[in-house]
């Protein structure tokens, strides 16, 4: 793969898109597993479980490596997406007066750029809200001496917080964007890597549909749940 | 039936171009779309105007020359047909129909609805062949049996008519389906194996050089393809190109 | 004057011994020689690719936007080859014999035998190129049968054989273009050939995008510009198919041979109205399984025409399977000319089945039942119900002919799986063309003609699946060898100068002609004249011809031609993309050719193959050949006006085949 010409090719860009995208799908599963602690347990028990999880995620070396991979994936996925979108714009300098995309393709497949941008904006604010707090913010310790991220999260989505309703709505909408993004992206990643098979592709496509509904839905339930239960 | 046509007019590749409105009356539902265009041009010529230029030749859906973007879709609303096979019975009396050329940087407009698709020829020239000279002394045609399903699949990929509807309809103006169809035809046949990697690599490189867009797997190309070439060809090319990339030293 | 240059010796050895004795050009010298190929169909692409592989510098021209679009692409049914893979007794001799007989004994024995000989190499070559022919489950090539023969020797790729073969030749051509051995000129039309010192030394071409004239010099020019069926306006040819390249060569001294031999294909979709711009063929392969019929009772036919009765309502005993009735030995698989005339005879007698009374039924009901039963047996379904058998049968028919059925449905808005298709004959192919000798050289030295543009192999009627065979035989295996014999004299000539006075004069006369057309202040579009020419040709010089009708046609065409030059309106300018101007030039040439065709038909006082003169028929209405007086090729020499053309005769000698009245009964 020494030849940079190959790396510059349109197909190589697709491979990058697919590999980073599919890796991020895996990341979502891990992230969701952690977040679900917020639903499964509450009170002191929940606080302890969640904060232990947060501690583990920020300190365990293997997770560290994975998290760097995740940052890189997000970065490459986004940059690659922007590069591809720009190149695609250039490939059709004069647009159609009448273009009926709905006749032959899904809305989400045609709007991955917009969906991705929404997700990226969400990601920045999401990281600012929690990740930054955890890593660089001044978070009080919980009774077990761990950083009390649990408390931060609860406070963030508490009705007492004047901005929390906006946060809940924002988070839910972002998950909606993620759902549409995944509904095309999941199966598309396999196609880009050439993983297509008469028998297994329908399975992949179905899994993609289920994944794209289930994962964002579970993510979205959490802020709603926290908002309602703290009323 | 009576129709209003909104047709793209553009006098050469550098002209800005604009939509122009015409009305045609007394169109028969048995007419093909191009026969309706003939009627329009007859009308324009008799009135002393400049007829609408468009490409067409065989008018039976196989040469791949006709190329109109009708009411927002490549080759119009019917599936599995080219513009020349689209019949006016697919429209209603009083309809307004927009007609545009294929739009892509790699398909510059020649005039009005006619575009230059020589980029496709250059992609084929980059490797869309099996290197065998004419000699009359090749192996007997039956020397290598090819399983029927495989031969049929190669045939399906080989039915591409090179019309460019895939590029026209792709929101990215990508030529992946066209290139993948040729790559697949030879990848599925024993004769195509010796040059398989090189072919995929060279054709993709040429495709990129011509300024086509990137594939984002919307699948629109396969839906609009008049010959029903499917996305498995693109997956095969993705695979072949990946292995060509890995193998390269 | 006409020297056919047929090699001496026994028929079967002629080609081999000819190849062994003609002059060759050594590889180093080939690099010094330029060849122009006009047209990129099967004959042109294969010739350009093969010549380039051999080392010649080739310039190839086509008027389409890509060489892949030439009309060979539309051939559906298949390509013949004497492979005898089916072990049904096929051989080179049998293919040769069938072709001569099918052509009604009006072709050259030696040429046809050569065609049959090289046919097997074509299949080998195409498979090596990756042409995906249909295969059987064992992985070997499948065959089907075609009209006029009793063996299965037709190789096919569904209903798209021409497409697959052309794409094979196109890929070979593309390979040579990428190597720089072929320079490809798309959207270029040949406007004239240039003759220097009695030899063809180049062409004047017009860039159809810019409108500019270009001079291209070469040591030899190969025309592979196809047939002239569009003289009839309505035909199965592509809209752009034209005679102009061949006609320009004719005006410069190349003789036109047998121009009246036109093939009317029996199975086309009938004309639906005045607006019709072209006709669509339904592959002859459909006659393998379909049965052709009309109602046996006139009142039924009338009811069908009025729409009060449907085909399926007519009981078996009231149907007239006229081909099976008249020709029991060949049935629905009689040659094309015979099938076409039989359809016309029934329709003229009042048994036609569409609104215009010009259509017959092509019925798949019994084939669906037959295949359904076989399939049920294969799947072990005992006592399958009628519905199951029909469903299975439809599946099999769909696999074999699906794309043709879809096409019919699209055009006719009728479902051929449920009701019989309506078909009628239409102009499809022209056996006539530029006269060539055994080496495929015209009467102008250095000017060659291949494929449909020459007259050489099909006599008065071409058998199905033989056009593809001839195009590729000429381009891959004949011309590349025979042209060397001529070019071997040119190794010291050096590059041909495109600035010579001959090129100057030729370009000037082309320019004058374009100016004349574009500056004409008429009122009617080109198509108006083309349509009218077509009507005259179809009525008087189509499926049946008479002395009176032909004389009338000649007068009508002359009048139409005069009116054309007075009243044609061509919009736009000569500079830039102007398809109307391109069309005008082609129609102008058709109007001269049409007259020559009628003259040729008038001169040939016999009926043979596609040429049926009403005055010459047997008591049963079959074509009556006159071998004593007309066993010759008519080769016409241009002298300034089609009606003053001089007739030269090349006598046809049959040394290996006995001339017989053709019988398919």
GROMACS .gro file of C-alpha atoms in nm, chain A residues 6-151:
model
  146
    6UNK     CA    1  -0.408   0.411  -0.446
    7UNK     CA    2  -0.481   0.582  -0.116
    8UNK     CA    3  -0.608   0.881  -0.304
    9UNK     CA    4  -0.849   0.679  -0.513
   10UNK     CA    5  -1.221   0.713  -0.469
   11UNK     CA    6  -1.247   0.354  -0.357
   12UNK     CA    7  -0.985   0.392  -0.086
   13UNK     CA    8  -1.186   0.681   0.052
   14UNK     CA    9  -1.484   0.454   0.064
   15UNK     CA   10  -1.291   0.188   0.251
   16UNK     CA   11  -1.188   0.449   0.510
   17UNK     CA   12  -1.547   0.564   0.540
   18UNK     CA   13  -1.670   0.207   0.583
   19UNK     CA   14  -1.404   0.092   0.828
   20UNK     CA   15  -1.429   0.397   1.050
   21UNK     CA   16  -1.809   0.389   1.030
   22UNK     CA   17  -1.834   0.024   1.124
   23UNK     CA   18  -1.582   0.073   1.404
   24UNK     CA   19  -1.794   0.359   1.538
   25UNK     CA   20  -2.093   0.125   1.534
   26UNK     CA   21  -1.900  -0.100   1.767
   27UNK     CA   22  -1.813   0.200   1.981
   28UNK     CA   23  -2.183   0.285   2.003
   29UNK     CA   24  -2.255  -0.057   2.145
   30UNK     CA   25  -1.987  -0.015   2.413
   31UNK     CA   26  -2.099   0.335   2.496
   32UNK     CA   27  -2.461   0.225   2.517
   33UNK     CA   28  -2.375  -0.063   2.749
   34UNK     CA   29  -2.222   0.187   2.989
   35UNK     CA   30  -2.504   0.436   2.962
   36UNK     CA   31  -2.761   0.171   3.034
   37UNK     CA   32  -2.623   0.165   3.390
   38UNK     CA   33  -2.819   0.485   3.432
   39UNK     CA   34  -3.141   0.300   3.357
   40UNK     CA   35  -3.081  -0.029   3.526
   41UNK     CA   36  -2.986   0.093   3.871
   42UNK     CA   37  -3.063   0.407   4.064
   43UNK     CA   38  -2.975   0.578   4.388
   44UNK     CA   39  -2.645   0.504   4.556
   45UNK     CA   40  -2.614   0.173   4.377
   46UNK     CA   41  -2.655   0.338   4.041
   47UNK     CA   42  -2.415   0.613   4.133
   48UNK     CA   43  -2.149   0.365   4.233
   49UNK     CA   44  -2.190   0.145   3.924
   50UNK     CA   45  -2.186   0.435   3.682
   51UNK     CA   46  -1.893   0.613   3.836
   52UNK     CA   47  -1.692   0.293   3.850
   53UNK     CA   48  -1.765   0.244   3.486
   54UNK     CA   49  -1.661   0.601   3.409
   55UNK     CA   50  -1.341   0.555   3.606
   56UNK     CA   51  -1.266   0.232   3.424
   57UNK     CA   52  -1.328   0.390   3.085
   58UNK     CA   53  -1.090   0.677   3.146
   59UNK     CA   54  -0.804   0.481   3.299
   60UNK     CA   55  -0.786   0.123   3.171
   61UNK     CA   56  -0.500   0.108   2.911
   62UNK     CA   57  -0.681  -0.106   2.652
   63UNK     CA   58  -0.981   0.124   2.668
   64UNK     CA   59  -0.743   0.415   2.625
   65UNK     CA   60  -0.618   0.266   2.301
   66UNK     CA   61  -0.974   0.206   2.188
   67UNK     CA   62  -1.071   0.559   2.275
   68UNK     CA   63  -0.786   0.701   2.069
   69UNK     CA   64  -0.900   0.480   1.785
   70UNK     CA   65  -1.246   0.619   1.832
   71UNK     CA   66  -1.128   0.980   1.822
   72UNK     CA   67  -0.931   0.901   1.509
   73UNK     CA   68  -1.230   0.727   1.354
   74UNK     CA   69  -1.456   1.022   1.419
   75UNK     CA   70  -1.197   1.253   1.277
   76UNK     CA   71  -1.128   1.050   0.964
   77UNK     CA   72  -1.493   0.968   0.914
   78UNK     CA   73  -1.580   1.338   0.926
   79UNK     CA   74  -1.289   1.463   0.718
   80UNK     CA   75  -1.333   1.187   0.462
   81UNK     CA   76  -1.701   1.273   0.447
   82UNK     CA   77  -1.629   1.639   0.383
   83UNK     CA   78  -1.368   1.557   0.116
   84UNK     CA   79  -1.608   1.318  -0.059
   85UNK     CA   80  -1.895   1.562  -0.045
   86UNK     CA   81  -1.682   1.836  -0.196
   87UNK     CA   82  -1.559   1.608  -0.472
   88UNK     CA   83  -1.916   1.498  -0.543
   89UNK     CA   84  -2.031   1.857  -0.572
   90UNK     CA   85  -1.758   1.915  -0.827
   91UNK     CA   86  -1.868   1.610  -1.026
   92UNK     CA   87  -2.199   1.782  -1.105
   93UNK     CA   88  -2.132   2.152  -1.143
   94UNK     CA   89  -2.475   2.228  -1.294
   95UNK     CA   90  -2.762   2.072  -1.105
   96UNK     CA   91  -3.094   1.947  -1.236
   97UNK     CA   92  -3.392   2.177  -1.253
   98UNK     CA   93  -3.615   1.884  -1.167
   99UNK     CA   94  -3.461   1.595  -0.975
  100UNK     CA   95  -3.677   1.325  -0.825
  101UNK     CA   96  -3.441   1.144  -0.591
  102UNK     CA   97  -3.728   0.989  -0.398
  103UNK     CA   98  -3.810   0.774  -0.701
  104UNK     CA   99  -3.497   0.569  -0.672
  105UNK     CA  100  -3.333   0.604  -0.332
  106UNK     CA  101  -3.394   0.657   0.041
  107UNK     CA  102  -3.391   1.003   0.187
  108UNK     CA  103  -3.126   0.911   0.441
  109UNK     CA  104  -2.892   0.768   0.178
  110UNK     CA  105  -2.904   1.098  -0.005
  111UNK     CA  106  -2.853   1.307   0.307
  112UNK     CA  107  -2.570   1.137   0.490
  113UNK     CA  108  -2.370   1.459   0.485
  114UNK     CA  109  -2.641   1.662   0.657
  115UNK     CA  110  -2.712   1.384   0.906
  116UNK     CA  111  -2.343   1.348   0.973
  117UNK     CA  112  -2.308   1.720   1.032
  118UNK     CA  113  -2.593   1.716   1.284
  119UNK     CA  114  -2.428   1.426   1.462
  120UNK     CA  115  -2.093   1.602   1.460
  121UNK     CA  116  -2.241   1.918   1.613
  122UNK     CA  117  -2.410   1.703   1.875
  123UNK     CA  118  -2.088   1.521   1.941
  124UNK     CA  119  -1.898   1.841   2.010
  125UNK     CA  120  -2.156   1.966   2.257
  126UNK     CA  121  -2.197   1.621   2.409
  127UNK     CA  122  -1.825   1.595   2.471
  128UNK     CA  123  -1.818   1.941   2.610
  129UNK     CA  124  -2.102   1.847   2.850
  130UNK     CA  125  -1.956   1.523   2.985
  131UNK     CA  126  -1.627   1.410   2.836
  132UNK     CA  127  -1.457   1.742   2.896
  133UNK     CA  128  -1.599   1.758   3.250
  134UNK     CA  129  -1.473   1.408   3.324
  135UNK     CA  130  -1.125   1.468   3.186
  136UNK     CA  131  -1.053   1.830   3.262
  137UNK     CA  132  -1.345   1.965   3.463
  138UNK     CA  133  -1.373   2.012   3.836
  139UNK     CA  134  -1.602   1.728   3.937
  140UNK     CA  135  -1.666   1.653   4.307
  141UNK     CA  136  -1.600   1.300   4.431
  142UNK     CA  137  -1.875   1.058   4.524
  143UNK     CA  138  -1.887   0.876   4.863
  144UNK     CA  139  -1.658   0.608   4.715
  145UNK     CA  140  -1.396   0.860   4.621
  146UNK     CA  141  -1.461   0.838   4.253
  147UNK     CA  142  -1.534   1.132   4.026
  148UNK     CA  143  -1.913   1.176   4.045
  149UNK     CA  144  -2.002   1.182   3.678
  150UNK     CA  145  -2.332   1.028   3.776
  151UNK     CA  146  -2.421   1.342   3.962
   0.00000   0.00000   0.00000
